[in-house]
Amino acid sequence: MALTQEAKRISALFELSVHDLNRGVQEFLNQMNSGLKKDETSSSQIPSYVTRDSDGAEKDLYLAAYLGGADYRVCSVNMYGDMTFKLAFTKVTISMGLMLAKTAEELCAFLATQIEDSLELHHPEHYTTIVRKRQTPNDPSIFEDKVFQLGFTFSFLGFDIPDSVERDLCVLLQQEIDKRVLLVRVAALVNDTVSRLMARSYTASGKTRKLLGVTFDTGTNGAHIEKLANIQKPIQGKYDRSTGEMSTTNPGTHMYEKHVSGMLLDELVRLAVLHMMQSPDVLLFGGLDTIANNRTSNTAISGKSPIQTQLEDVLDSHALSVDDTRTFKEIANSVVHRAARLSSISLAAIPIHRGALNHGTNDEPVDIGVDSSVIEHYPFYLDMVYEGLRAILGI
């Protein structure tokens, strides 16, 4: 009898009343909203950069590598474009030795080998192409149409590989894949809960409203659909988070200033241009690397920066296409256009805060003194600032 009573007593400690359950829901919502507004909160609301869900019409064959705890799966998914698919996969167990590997390369070499084994098993025709490519490495035909796109997902629960900290696992995995000439491209680093949300969206397109993807596994995680307007904390773009920014003073901070200041605008342009120059499907400037491979120095925009000098030299000595120059102009203009609109935020905030534009006050215009070499030297920059101001409520 005493044992039964003690069991009931202990069990009661774990009960969650209806009242506490509803309190928990409200607190969860409060923490969610807080996470949408700022970082380092109890509930980390991390933007996935996925801005739409599936319509069920996607078609193609994709690979996925999923490292979840002690299991590693290499999946092949053939999507037929009608909300149906066919899945094949291989599964292996990660040894304790690999979970405590001395280097990240050691783990990624194992992962790449398993990808090769899966290709040989499930895609023998593709594997034949791999063998041909290995035998004729100098063949000008690079079999681009044979390259599989792979999504990589990993959870490092239970792993202890200090060498992997702050290193890009996608890059390391791609290097090991390339050593084996597998004709596979690591196309995306994917959160597993986002994957679940998208998979459900594909198979139930048009039937239900998809809002949430969750994992209750070795770890617990979730991804939900949110209105962009509710994400009030800054969402950085690919080039804003680059090593170029990280090499500046106070890396990772003063991001508003770095997105607006002329000192780094040309660096953002360089990074975007370099990406396009190195992309085999684009090859901006024919892949010429004299402009973009060297990071620009922190010169003032009023003087010539190294990228400007190098660009002038290239324009003098190379016949660039009209598409090349138009593309470069569009990239530069998009970076500066964003900077102008970001500038308009602070220019609008102070008058709004002070109530200087409230109806019923005097009709004197608001006068703002500006010292800006960017406005001085970049064509139509001020017009873009005004465009941003006109779009702000209360101005």
mmCIF file of C-alpha atoms in Angstrom:
data_model
loop_
_atom_site.group_PDB
_atom_site.id
_atom_site.type_symbol
_atom_site.label_atom_id
_atom_site.label_comp_id
_atom_site.label_asym_id
_atom_site.label_seq_id
_atom_site.Cartn_x
_atom_site.Cartn_y
_atom_site.Cartn_z
ATOM 1 C CA MET A 1 0.000 0.000 0.000
ATOM 2 C CA ALA A 2 2.840 2.399 0.907
ATOM 3 C CA LEU A 3 4.464 1.758 -2.467
ATOM 4 C CA THR A 4 1.239 2.535 -4.307
ATOM 5 C CA GLN A 5 0.761 5.754 -2.372
ATOM 6 C CA GLU A 6 4.308 6.870 -3.056
ATOM 7 C CA ALA A 7 3.852 6.128 -6.725
ATOM 8 C CA LYS A 8 0.688 8.217 -6.784
ATOM 9 C CA ARG A 9 2.427 11.032 -4.928
ATOM 10 C CA ILE A 10 5.322 11.109 -7.352
ATOM 11 C CA SER A 11 2.991 10.846 -10.332
ATOM 12 C CA ALA A 12 1.052 13.839 -9.065
ATOM 13 C CA LEU A 13 4.208 15.928 -9.216
ATOM 14 C CA PHE A 14 4.182 15.590 -12.981
ATOM 15 C CA GLU A 15 0.557 16.527 -13.510
ATOM 16 C CA LEU A 16 -0.202 19.671 -15.468
ATOM 17 C CA SER A 17 -3.529 21.247 -14.643
ATOM 18 C CA VAL A 18 -5.764 22.844 -17.234
ATOM 19 C CA HIS A 19 -4.983 26.196 -15.680
ATOM 20 C CA ASP A 20 -1.236 25.663 -15.929
ATOM 21 C CA LEU A 21 -1.625 24.311 -19.439
ATOM 22 C CA ASN A 22 -3.296 27.505 -20.609
ATOM 23 C CA ARG A 23 -0.765 29.622 -18.745
ATOM 24 C CA GLY A 24 1.914 27.712 -20.602
ATOM 25 C CA VAL A 25 0.293 28.483 -23.939
ATOM 26 C CA GLN A 26 0.195 32.189 -23.170
ATOM 27 C CA GLU A 27 3.792 32.219 -21.979
ATOM 28 C CA PHE A 28 4.836 30.319 -25.089
ATOM 29 C CA LEU A 29 3.108 32.928 -27.240
ATOM 30 C CA ASN A 30 4.762 35.743 -25.288
ATOM 31 C CA GLN A 31 8.184 34.192 -25.760
ATOM 32 C CA MET A 32 7.494 33.589 -29.448
ATOM 33 C CA ASN A 33 6.597 37.248 -29.935
ATOM 34 C CA SER A 34 9.664 38.310 -27.995
ATOM 35 C CA GLY A 35 11.828 36.096 -30.206
ATOM 36 C CA LEU A 36 10.403 37.746 -33.307
ATOM 37 C CA LYS A 37 11.537 41.116 -32.038
ATOM 38 C CA LYS A 38 15.061 40.398 -30.834
ATOM 39 C CA ASP A 39 17.752 37.761 -30.498
ATOM 40 C CA GLU A 40 19.010 36.043 -27.341
ATOM 41 C CA THR A 41 15.517 35.373 -26.011
ATOM 42 C CA SER A 42 14.117 32.226 -24.377
ATOM 43 C CA SER A 43 12.448 31.188 -27.626
ATOM 44 C CA SER A 44 14.861 31.595 -30.533
ATOM 45 C CA GLN A 45 12.849 32.567 -33.590
ATOM 46 C CA ILE A 46 15.413 31.920 -36.305
ATOM 47 C CA PRO A 47 14.382 32.949 -39.847
ATOM 48 C CA SER A 48 14.746 30.054 -42.274
ATOM 49 C CA TYR A 49 14.885 32.280 -45.406
ATOM 50 C CA VAL A 50 12.194 30.047 -46.924
ATOM 51 C CA THR A 51 9.537 32.488 -48.077
ATOM 52 C CA ARG A 52 6.895 30.231 -49.606
ATOM 53 C CA ASP A 53 5.576 26.729 -49.200
ATOM 54 C CA SER A 54 5.174 23.997 -51.772
ATOM 55 C CA ASP A 55 2.322 23.919 -54.257
ATOM 56 C CA GLY A 56 2.731 20.182 -54.861
ATOM 57 C CA ALA A 57 3.886 20.700 -58.438
ATOM 58 C CA GLU A 58 7.640 20.383 -57.904
ATOM 59 C CA LYS A 59 9.321 17.824 -60.157
ATOM 60 C CA ASP A 60 12.822 16.410 -60.029
ATOM 61 C CA LEU A 61 15.133 13.973 -58.330
ATOM 62 C CA TYR A 62 16.893 15.258 -55.212
ATOM 63 C CA LEU A 63 19.276 13.876 -52.634
ATOM 64 C CA ALA A 64 19.249 14.475 -48.904
ATOM 65 C CA ALA A 65 21.897 13.692 -46.300
ATOM 66 C CA TYR A 66 20.498 13.592 -42.777
ATOM 67 C CA LEU A 67 22.859 13.209 -39.827
ATOM 68 C CA GLY A 68 20.589 12.847 -36.815
ATOM 69 C CA GLY A 69 22.337 11.787 -33.655
ATOM 70 C CA ALA A 70 23.945 8.381 -34.096
ATOM 71 C CA ASP A 71 22.148 7.613 -37.395
ATOM 72 C CA TYR A 72 23.041 8.850 -40.858
ATOM 73 C CA ARG A 73 20.659 8.543 -43.793
ATOM 74 C CA VAL A 74 21.279 9.268 -47.447
ATOM 75 C CA CYS A 75 17.954 9.683 -49.206
ATOM 76 C CA SER A 76 16.917 9.891 -52.821
ATOM 77 C CA VAL A 77 13.539 11.519 -53.431
ATOM 78 C CA ASN A 78 11.853 11.512 -56.819
ATOM 79 C CA MET A 79 9.080 14.124 -56.829
ATOM 80 C CA TYR A 80 6.508 13.624 -59.569
ATOM 81 C CA GLY A 81 4.814 17.022 -59.449
ATOM 82 C CA ASP A 82 1.409 15.699 -58.380
ATOM 83 C CA MET A 83 1.956 15.642 -54.597
ATOM 84 C CA THR A 84 3.396 12.119 -54.830
ATOM 85 C CA PHE A 85 6.981 10.920 -54.531
ATOM 86 C CA LYS A 86 9.188 7.868 -54.335
ATOM 87 C CA LEU A 87 11.792 7.546 -51.588
ATOM 88 C CA ALA A 88 14.868 5.333 -51.394
ATOM 89 C CA PHE A 89 17.454 5.563 -48.657
ATOM 90 C CA THR A 90 20.403 3.946 -46.970
ATOM 91 C CA LYS A 91 21.000 4.135 -43.228
ATOM 92 C CA VAL A 92 24.158 3.582 -41.225
ATOM 93 C CA THR A 93 25.153 4.044 -37.599
ATOM 94 C CA ILE A 94 27.773 6.612 -36.670
ATOM 95 C CA SER A 95 30.456 5.026 -34.499
ATOM 96 C CA MET A 96 31.560 6.638 -31.260
ATOM 97 C CA GLY A 97 34.963 7.116 -32.851
ATOM 98 C CA LEU A 98 33.451 9.362 -35.507
ATOM 99 C CA MET A 99 31.321 11.218 -32.974
ATOM 100 C CA LEU A 100 34.572 12.075 -31.190
ATOM 101 C CA ALA A 101 36.681 12.463 -34.339
ATOM 102 C CA LYS A 102 39.824 14.575 -34.180
ATOM 103 C CA THR A 103 38.908 16.575 -37.278
ATOM 104 C CA ALA A 104 35.756 17.603 -39.074
ATOM 105 C CA GLU A 105 37.278 16.307 -42.301
ATOM 106 C CA GLU A 106 37.331 12.788 -40.872
ATOM 107 C CA LEU A 107 33.585 12.885 -40.252
ATOM 108 C CA CYS A 108 32.798 14.495 -43.610
ATOM 109 C CA ALA A 109 34.920 11.907 -45.424
ATOM 110 C CA PHE A 110 32.742 9.192 -43.917
ATOM 111 C CA LEU A 111 29.565 11.053 -44.883
ATOM 112 C CA ALA A 112 30.757 11.472 -48.471
ATOM 113 C CA THR A 113 31.673 7.790 -48.740
ATOM 114 C CA GLN A 114 28.149 6.847 -47.689
ATOM 115 C CA ILE A 115 26.759 9.170 -50.364
ATOM 116 C CA GLU A 116 28.891 7.345 -52.921
ATOM 117 C CA ASP A 117 27.649 3.955 -51.701
ATOM 118 C CA SER A 118 24.045 5.133 -51.916
ATOM 119 C CA LEU A 119 24.528 6.422 -55.468
ATOM 120 C CA GLU A 120 26.036 3.118 -56.550
ATOM 121 C CA LEU A 121 23.101 1.234 -55.008
ATOM 122 C CA HIS A 122 20.153 3.404 -56.025
ATOM 123 C CA HIS A 123 21.447 5.259 -59.102
ATOM 124 C CA PRO A 124 23.752 2.949 -61.065
ATOM 125 C CA GLU A 125 23.453 5.080 -64.225
ATOM 126 C CA HIS A 126 24.643 8.160 -62.363
ATOM 127 C CA TYR A 127 27.427 6.121 -60.813
ATOM 128 C CA THR A 128 28.531 5.036 -64.293
ATOM 129 C CA THR A 129 28.854 8.710 -65.198
ATOM 130 C CA ILE A 130 30.969 9.232 -62.080
ATOM 131 C CA VAL A 131 33.325 6.444 -63.156
ATOM 132 C CA ARG A 132 33.604 7.998 -66.649
ATOM 133 C CA LYS A 133 34.409 11.369 -65.142
ATOM 134 C CA ARG A 134 37.113 9.850 -62.946
ATOM 135 C CA GLN A 135 38.674 8.099 -65.939
ATOM 136 C CA THR A 136 38.657 11.250 -68.083
ATOM 137 C CA PRO A 137 39.272 14.130 -65.659
ATOM 138 C CA ASN A 138 40.399 16.460 -68.463
ATOM 139 C CA ASP A 139 37.358 15.833 -70.613
ATOM 140 C CA PRO A 140 35.818 19.237 -71.465
ATOM 141 C CA SER A 141 32.383 17.688 -70.976
ATOM 142 C CA ILE A 142 31.786 18.150 -67.254
ATOM 143 C CA PHE A 143 28.401 16.444 -67.175
ATOM 144 C CA GLU A 144 26.720 19.493 -65.611
ATOM 145 C CA ASP A 145 23.304 18.064 -66.450
ATOM 146 C CA LYS A 146 24.209 14.998 -64.364
ATOM 147 C CA VAL A 147 24.918 16.854 -61.127
ATOM 148 C CA PHE A 148 22.500 15.967 -58.322
ATOM 149 C CA GLN A 149 21.387 18.635 -55.853
ATOM 150 C CA LEU A 150 21.695 17.641 -52.195
ATOM 151 C CA GLY A 151 20.171 19.088 -49.046
ATOM 152 C CA PHE A 152 22.229 18.588 -45.896
ATOM 153 C CA THR A 153 20.726 18.379 -42.406
ATOM 154 C CA PHE A 154 22.609 17.556 -39.246
ATOM 155 C CA SER A 155 22.142 17.464 -35.502
ATOM 156 C CA PHE A 156 25.329 17.321 -33.462
ATOM 157 C CA LEU A 157 23.754 16.019 -30.280
ATOM 158 C CA GLY A 158 26.281 13.604 -28.793
ATOM 159 C CA PHE A 159 29.139 14.808 -31.018
ATOM 160 C CA ASP A 160 32.314 16.327 -29.615
ATOM 161 C CA ILE A 161 34.523 17.545 -32.472
ATOM 162 C CA PRO A 162 36.070 20.873 -31.416
ATOM 163 C CA ASP A 163 37.742 21.165 -34.824
ATOM 164 C CA SER A 164 34.305 21.640 -36.432
ATOM 165 C CA VAL A 165 33.321 24.667 -34.352
ATOM 166 C CA GLU A 166 32.721 27.792 -36.477
ATOM 167 C CA ARG A 167 33.473 25.907 -39.682
ATOM 168 C CA ASP A 168 31.096 25.525 -42.604
ATOM 169 C CA LEU A 169 30.128 21.850 -42.691
ATOM 170 C CA CYS A 170 28.554 22.261 -46.131
ATOM 171 C CA VAL A 171 31.877 23.410 -47.559
ATOM 172 C CA LEU A 172 33.760 20.585 -45.844
ATOM 173 C CA LEU A 173 31.268 17.986 -47.088
ATOM 174 C CA GLN A 174 31.440 19.413 -50.616
ATOM 175 C CA GLN A 175 35.226 19.149 -50.568
ATOM 176 C CA GLU A 176 35.032 15.465 -49.668
ATOM 177 C CA ILE A 177 32.360 14.901 -52.337
ATOM 178 C CA ASP A 178 34.548 16.586 -54.949
ATOM 179 C CA LYS A 179 37.537 14.428 -53.999
ATOM 180 C CA ARG A 180 35.419 11.437 -54.990
ATOM 181 C CA VAL A 181 34.081 13.134 -58.148
ATOM 182 C CA LEU A 182 30.520 12.244 -57.160
ATOM 183 C CA LEU A 183 28.850 14.923 -59.327
ATOM 184 C CA VAL A 184 26.788 16.031 -56.351
ATOM 185 C CA ARG A 185 26.335 19.629 -55.209
ATOM 186 C CA VAL A 186 25.515 20.505 -51.608
ATOM 187 C CA ALA A 187 22.792 22.983 -52.510
ATOM 188 C CA ALA A 188 21.359 23.841 -49.111
ATOM 189 C CA LEU A 189 21.808 23.492 -45.387
ATOM 190 C CA VAL A 190 18.316 22.613 -44.241
ATOM 191 C CA ASN A 191 16.748 22.614 -40.789
ATOM 192 C CA ASP A 192 14.968 19.310 -40.263
ATOM 193 C CA THR A 193 11.743 20.910 -39.020
ATOM 194 C CA VAL A 194 11.608 23.234 -42.024
ATOM 195 C CA SER A 195 12.048 20.118 -44.151
ATOM 196 C CA ARG A 196 9.120 18.475 -42.416
ATOM 197 C CA LEU A 197 6.957 21.519 -42.951
ATOM 198 C CA MET A 198 7.848 21.633 -46.650
ATOM 199 C CA ALA A 199 7.374 17.884 -47.106
ATOM 200 C CA ARG A 200 3.923 18.083 -45.572
ATOM 201 C CA SER A 201 3.185 21.109 -47.699
ATOM 202 C CA TYR A 202 4.093 19.127 -50.834
ATOM 203 C CA THR A 203 1.968 16.083 -50.032
ATOM 204 C CA ALA A 204 -1.073 18.036 -48.796
ATOM 205 C CA SER A 205 -1.008 21.031 -51.115
ATOM 206 C CA GLY A 206 -4.421 22.634 -51.485
ATOM 207 C CA LYS A 207 -5.991 20.313 -48.925
ATOM 208 C CA THR A 208 -5.041 21.931 -45.638
ATOM 209 C CA ARG A 209 -3.422 25.074 -44.297
ATOM 210 C CA LYS A 210 0.158 24.189 -43.376
ATOM 211 C CA LEU A 211 1.487 26.116 -40.392
ATOM 212 C CA LEU A 212 3.905 23.965 -38.433
ATOM 213 C CA GLY A 213 6.617 21.331 -38.722
ATOM 214 C CA VAL A 214 7.942 19.746 -35.545
ATOM 215 C CA THR A 215 10.490 17.220 -34.296
ATOM 216 C CA PHE A 216 10.024 15.222 -31.143
ATOM 217 C CA ASP A 217 13.148 13.102 -31.369
ATOM 218 C CA THR A 218 16.554 13.068 -29.708
ATOM 219 C CA GLY A 219 15.935 16.777 -29.570
ATOM 220 C CA THR A 220 12.757 18.810 -29.880
ATOM 221 C CA ASN A 221 12.366 21.565 -32.423
ATOM 222 C CA GLY A 222 9.757 23.243 -34.561
ATOM 223 C CA ALA A 223 9.301 25.535 -37.557
ATOM 224 C CA HIS A 224 6.213 27.564 -38.267
ATOM 225 C CA ILE A 225 4.946 29.896 -40.961
ATOM 226 C CA GLU A 226 5.081 33.507 -39.871
ATOM 227 C CA LYS A 227 4.136 36.796 -41.487
ATOM 228 C CA LEU A 228 7.226 38.733 -42.464
ATOM 229 C CA ALA A 229 5.687 41.838 -40.935
ATOM 230 C CA ASN A 230 5.832 40.166 -37.516
ATOM 231 C CA ILE A 231 9.584 39.526 -37.714
ATOM 232 C CA GLN A 232 10.805 42.798 -36.293
ATOM 233 C CA LYS A 233 14.431 41.870 -35.704
ATOM 234 C CA PRO A 234 16.823 42.345 -38.651
ATOM 235 C CA ILE A 235 17.181 39.487 -41.138
ATOM 236 C CA GLN A 236 20.591 39.529 -42.758
ATOM 237 C CA GLY A 237 21.210 38.605 -46.358
ATOM 238 C CA LYS A 238 23.831 36.220 -47.715
ATOM 239 C CA TYR A 239 26.479 38.838 -48.406
ATOM 240 C CA ASP A 240 25.814 40.805 -45.198
ATOM 241 C CA ARG A 241 26.867 37.745 -43.171
ATOM 242 C CA SER A 242 29.975 37.145 -45.259
ATOM 243 C CA THR A 243 33.555 36.890 -44.098
ATOM 244 C CA GLY A 244 33.990 40.346 -45.581
ATOM 245 C CA GLU A 245 31.821 41.793 -42.834
ATOM 246 C CA MET A 246 33.458 39.562 -40.241
ATOM 247 C CA SER A 247 36.870 41.033 -41.078
ATOM 248 C CA THR A 248 35.726 44.535 -40.178
ATOM 249 C CA THR A 249 35.956 46.215 -36.797
ATOM 250 C CA ASN A 250 33.456 44.802 -34.295
ATOM 251 C CA PRO A 251 32.291 41.877 -36.478
ATOM 252 C CA GLY A 252 28.655 40.975 -36.076
ATOM 253 C CA THR A 253 27.742 44.327 -34.535
ATOM 254 C CA HIS A 254 26.817 47.784 -35.837
ATOM 255 C CA MET A 255 25.044 46.024 -38.703
ATOM 256 C CA TYR A 256 22.734 48.944 -39.482
ATOM 257 C CA GLU A 257 25.733 51.200 -39.900
ATOM 258 C CA LYS A 258 27.547 48.633 -42.031
ATOM 259 C CA HIS A 259 24.548 48.242 -44.337
ATOM 260 C CA VAL A 260 24.400 51.991 -44.932
ATOM 261 C CA SER A 261 27.970 53.289 -44.816
ATOM 262 C CA GLY A 262 29.888 53.847 -48.015
ATOM 263 C CA MET A 263 32.935 52.121 -46.533
ATOM 264 C CA LEU A 264 31.349 48.687 -46.988
ATOM 265 C CA LEU A 265 28.897 49.169 -49.850
ATOM 266 C CA ASP A 266 31.547 48.302 -52.437
ATOM 267 C CA GLU A 267 32.475 45.213 -50.381
ATOM 268 C CA LEU A 268 28.881 43.990 -50.517
ATOM 269 C CA VAL A 269 28.883 44.545 -54.272
ATOM 270 C CA ARG A 270 32.201 42.684 -54.603
ATOM 271 C CA LEU A 271 30.892 39.661 -52.737
ATOM 272 C CA ALA A 272 27.767 39.474 -54.873
ATOM 273 C CA VAL A 273 29.777 39.904 -58.061
ATOM 274 C CA LEU A 274 32.329 37.306 -56.987
ATOM 275 C CA HIS A 275 29.543 34.789 -56.396
ATOM 276 C CA MET A 276 28.242 35.334 -59.932
ATOM 277 C CA MET A 277 31.714 35.148 -61.423
ATOM 278 C CA GLN A 278 32.371 31.814 -59.762
ATOM 279 C CA SER A 279 28.994 30.309 -60.611
ATOM 280 C CA PRO A 280 29.395 27.928 -63.591
ATOM 281 C CA ASP A 281 25.852 28.708 -64.704
ATOM 282 C CA VAL A 282 26.498 32.459 -64.826
ATOM 283 C CA LEU A 283 30.208 33.298 -65.230
ATOM 284 C CA LEU A 284 29.801 37.058 -65.032
ATOM 285 C CA PHE A 285 32.702 38.767 -66.852
ATOM 286 C CA GLY A 286 33.523 35.349 -68.292
ATOM 287 C CA GLY A 287 34.781 34.216 -64.895
ATOM 288 C CA LEU A 288 37.524 36.880 -64.925
ATOM 289 C CA ASP A 289 38.790 37.141 -61.368
ATOM 290 C CA THR A 290 40.903 40.297 -61.361
ATOM 291 C CA ILE A 291 38.090 42.491 -60.057
ATOM 292 C CA ALA A 292 36.483 40.553 -57.280
ATOM 293 C CA ASN A 293 38.922 38.125 -55.716
ATOM 294 C CA ASN A 294 40.635 40.697 -53.518
ATOM 295 C CA ARG A 295 38.717 42.242 -50.690
ATOM 296 C CA THR A 296 38.292 46.010 -51.032
ATOM 297 C CA SER A 297 40.003 48.226 -48.498
ATOM 298 C CA ASN A 298 38.237 50.656 -46.228
ATOM 299 C CA THR A 299 38.690 53.673 -48.463
ATOM 300 C CA ALA A 300 36.207 56.508 -48.431
ATOM 301 C CA ILE A 301 33.705 56.488 -51.241
ATOM 302 C CA SER A 302 34.775 60.004 -52.221
ATOM 303 C CA GLY A 303 38.128 58.644 -53.418
ATOM 304 C CA LYS A 304 38.862 55.779 -55.772
ATOM 305 C CA SER A 305 38.619 52.398 -54.120
ATOM 306 C CA PRO A 306 40.685 49.446 -55.385
ATOM 307 C CA ILE A 307 37.604 47.883 -56.978
ATOM 308 C CA GLN A 308 36.965 51.082 -58.955
ATOM 309 C CA THR A 309 40.561 51.246 -60.176
ATOM 310 C CA GLN A 310 40.589 47.554 -61.114
ATOM 311 C CA LEU A 311 37.253 47.850 -62.894
ATOM 312 C CA GLU A 312 38.534 50.755 -64.964
ATOM 313 C CA ASP A 313 41.619 48.723 -65.939
ATOM 314 C CA VAL A 314 39.447 45.778 -66.969
ATOM 315 C CA LEU A 315 37.096 47.987 -68.958
ATOM 316 C CA ASP A 316 40.084 49.406 -70.805
ATOM 317 C CA SER A 317 41.604 46.025 -71.640
ATOM 318 C CA HIS A 318 38.672 43.637 -72.075
ATOM 319 C CA ALA A 319 35.643 43.600 -74.313
ATOM 320 C CA LEU A 320 32.842 43.170 -71.790
ATOM 321 C CA SER A 321 29.358 42.364 -72.965
ATOM 322 C CA VAL A 322 26.381 44.646 -72.527
ATOM 323 C CA ASP A 323 24.836 41.998 -70.259
ATOM 324 C CA ASP A 324 27.936 42.039 -68.043
ATOM 325 C CA THR A 325 27.832 45.780 -67.527
ATOM 326 C CA ARG A 326 24.066 45.849 -67.018
ATOM 327 C CA THR A 327 24.345 43.077 -64.450
ATOM 328 C CA PHE A 328 27.105 44.861 -62.571
ATOM 329 C CA LYS A 329 25.075 48.068 -62.554
ATOM 330 C CA GLU A 330 21.991 46.261 -61.273
ATOM 331 C CA ILE A 331 23.917 44.630 -58.419
ATOM 332 C CA ALA A 332 25.523 47.907 -57.390
ATOM 333 C CA ASN A 333 22.240 49.762 -57.593
ATOM 334 C CA SER A 334 20.411 47.159 -55.507
ATOM 335 C CA VAL A 335 22.996 47.411 -52.714
ATOM 336 C CA VAL A 336 22.856 51.199 -52.727
ATOM 337 C CA HIS A 337 19.058 51.274 -53.028
ATOM 338 C CA ARG A 338 18.776 49.217 -49.866
ATOM 339 C CA ALA A 339 21.266 51.506 -48.134
ATOM 340 C CA ALA A 340 19.191 54.526 -49.109
ATOM 341 C CA ARG A 341 15.997 53.019 -47.786
ATOM 342 C CA LEU A 342 17.741 52.003 -44.565
ATOM 343 C CA SER A 343 18.968 55.576 -44.274
ATOM 344 C CA SER A 344 15.408 56.827 -44.556
ATOM 345 C CA ILE A 345 14.472 54.819 -41.456
ATOM 346 C CA SER A 346 16.607 56.873 -39.099
ATOM 347 C CA LEU A 347 15.779 60.085 -40.932
ATOM 348 C CA ALA A 348 12.086 59.413 -40.377
ATOM 349 C CA ALA A 349 12.317 58.056 -36.843
ATOM 350 C CA ILE A 350 13.440 61.221 -35.111
ATOM 351 C CA PRO A 351 10.741 63.546 -36.508
ATOM 352 C CA ILE A 352 8.086 60.925 -35.739
ATOM 353 C CA HIS A 353 9.428 60.462 -32.208
ATOM 354 C CA ARG A 354 9.364 64.199 -31.609
ATOM 355 C CA GLY A 355 5.889 64.590 -33.088
ATOM 356 C CA ALA A 356 7.223 67.126 -35.536
ATOM 357 C CA LEU A 357 4.868 66.024 -38.286
ATOM 358 C CA ASN A 358 1.667 65.751 -36.258
ATOM 359 C CA HIS A 359 -1.371 67.438 -37.714
ATOM 360 C CA GLY A 360 -2.352 70.598 -35.898
ATOM 361 C CA THR A 361 1.200 71.766 -35.271
ATOM 362 C CA ASN A 362 2.814 74.527 -37.257
ATOM 363 C CA ASP A 363 3.415 73.972 -40.918
ATOM 364 C CA GLU A 364 7.135 74.618 -40.810
ATOM 365 C CA PRO A 365 9.064 71.991 -42.777
ATOM 366 C CA VAL A 366 11.439 69.684 -40.961
ATOM 367 C CA ASP A 367 15.020 70.625 -41.767
ATOM 368 C CA ILE A 368 17.677 67.892 -41.624
ATOM 369 C CA GLY A 369 21.352 68.641 -42.022
ATOM 370 C CA VAL A 370 23.224 65.859 -43.824
ATOM 371 C CA ASP A 371 26.912 65.320 -44.458
ATOM 372 C CA SER A 372 27.160 62.443 -46.919
ATOM 373 C CA SER A 373 29.737 61.605 -49.534
ATOM 374 C CA VAL A 374 27.394 58.810 -50.641
ATOM 375 C CA ILE A 375 24.662 61.322 -51.477
ATOM 376 C CA GLU A 376 27.267 63.538 -53.081
ATOM 377 C CA HIS A 377 28.822 60.928 -55.338
ATOM 378 C CA TYR A 378 26.211 58.234 -56.022
ATOM 379 C CA PRO A 379 23.698 59.208 -58.728
ATOM 380 C CA PHE A 380 20.104 59.583 -57.532
ATOM 381 C CA TYR A 381 20.927 58.419 -53.998
ATOM 382 C CA LEU A 382 18.962 61.264 -52.445
ATOM 383 C CA ASP A 383 15.989 60.454 -54.683
ATOM 384 C CA MET A 384 16.048 56.899 -53.316
ATOM 385 C CA VAL A 385 16.132 58.254 -49.754
ATOM 386 C CA TYR A 386 13.059 60.358 -50.481
ATOM 387 C CA GLU A 387 11.396 57.302 -52.007
ATOM 388 C CA GLY A 388 11.945 55.470 -48.727
ATOM 389 C CA LEU A 389 10.621 58.381 -46.674
ATOM 390 C CA ARG A 390 7.421 58.561 -48.729
ATOM 391 C CA ALA A 391 6.791 54.859 -47.992
ATOM 392 C CA ILE A 392 6.969 55.336 -44.203
ATOM 393 C CA LEU A 393 3.705 55.866 -42.349
ATOM 394 C CA GLY A 394 3.639 59.145 -40.472
ATOM 395 C CA ILE A 395 5.888 60.976 -42.912
#
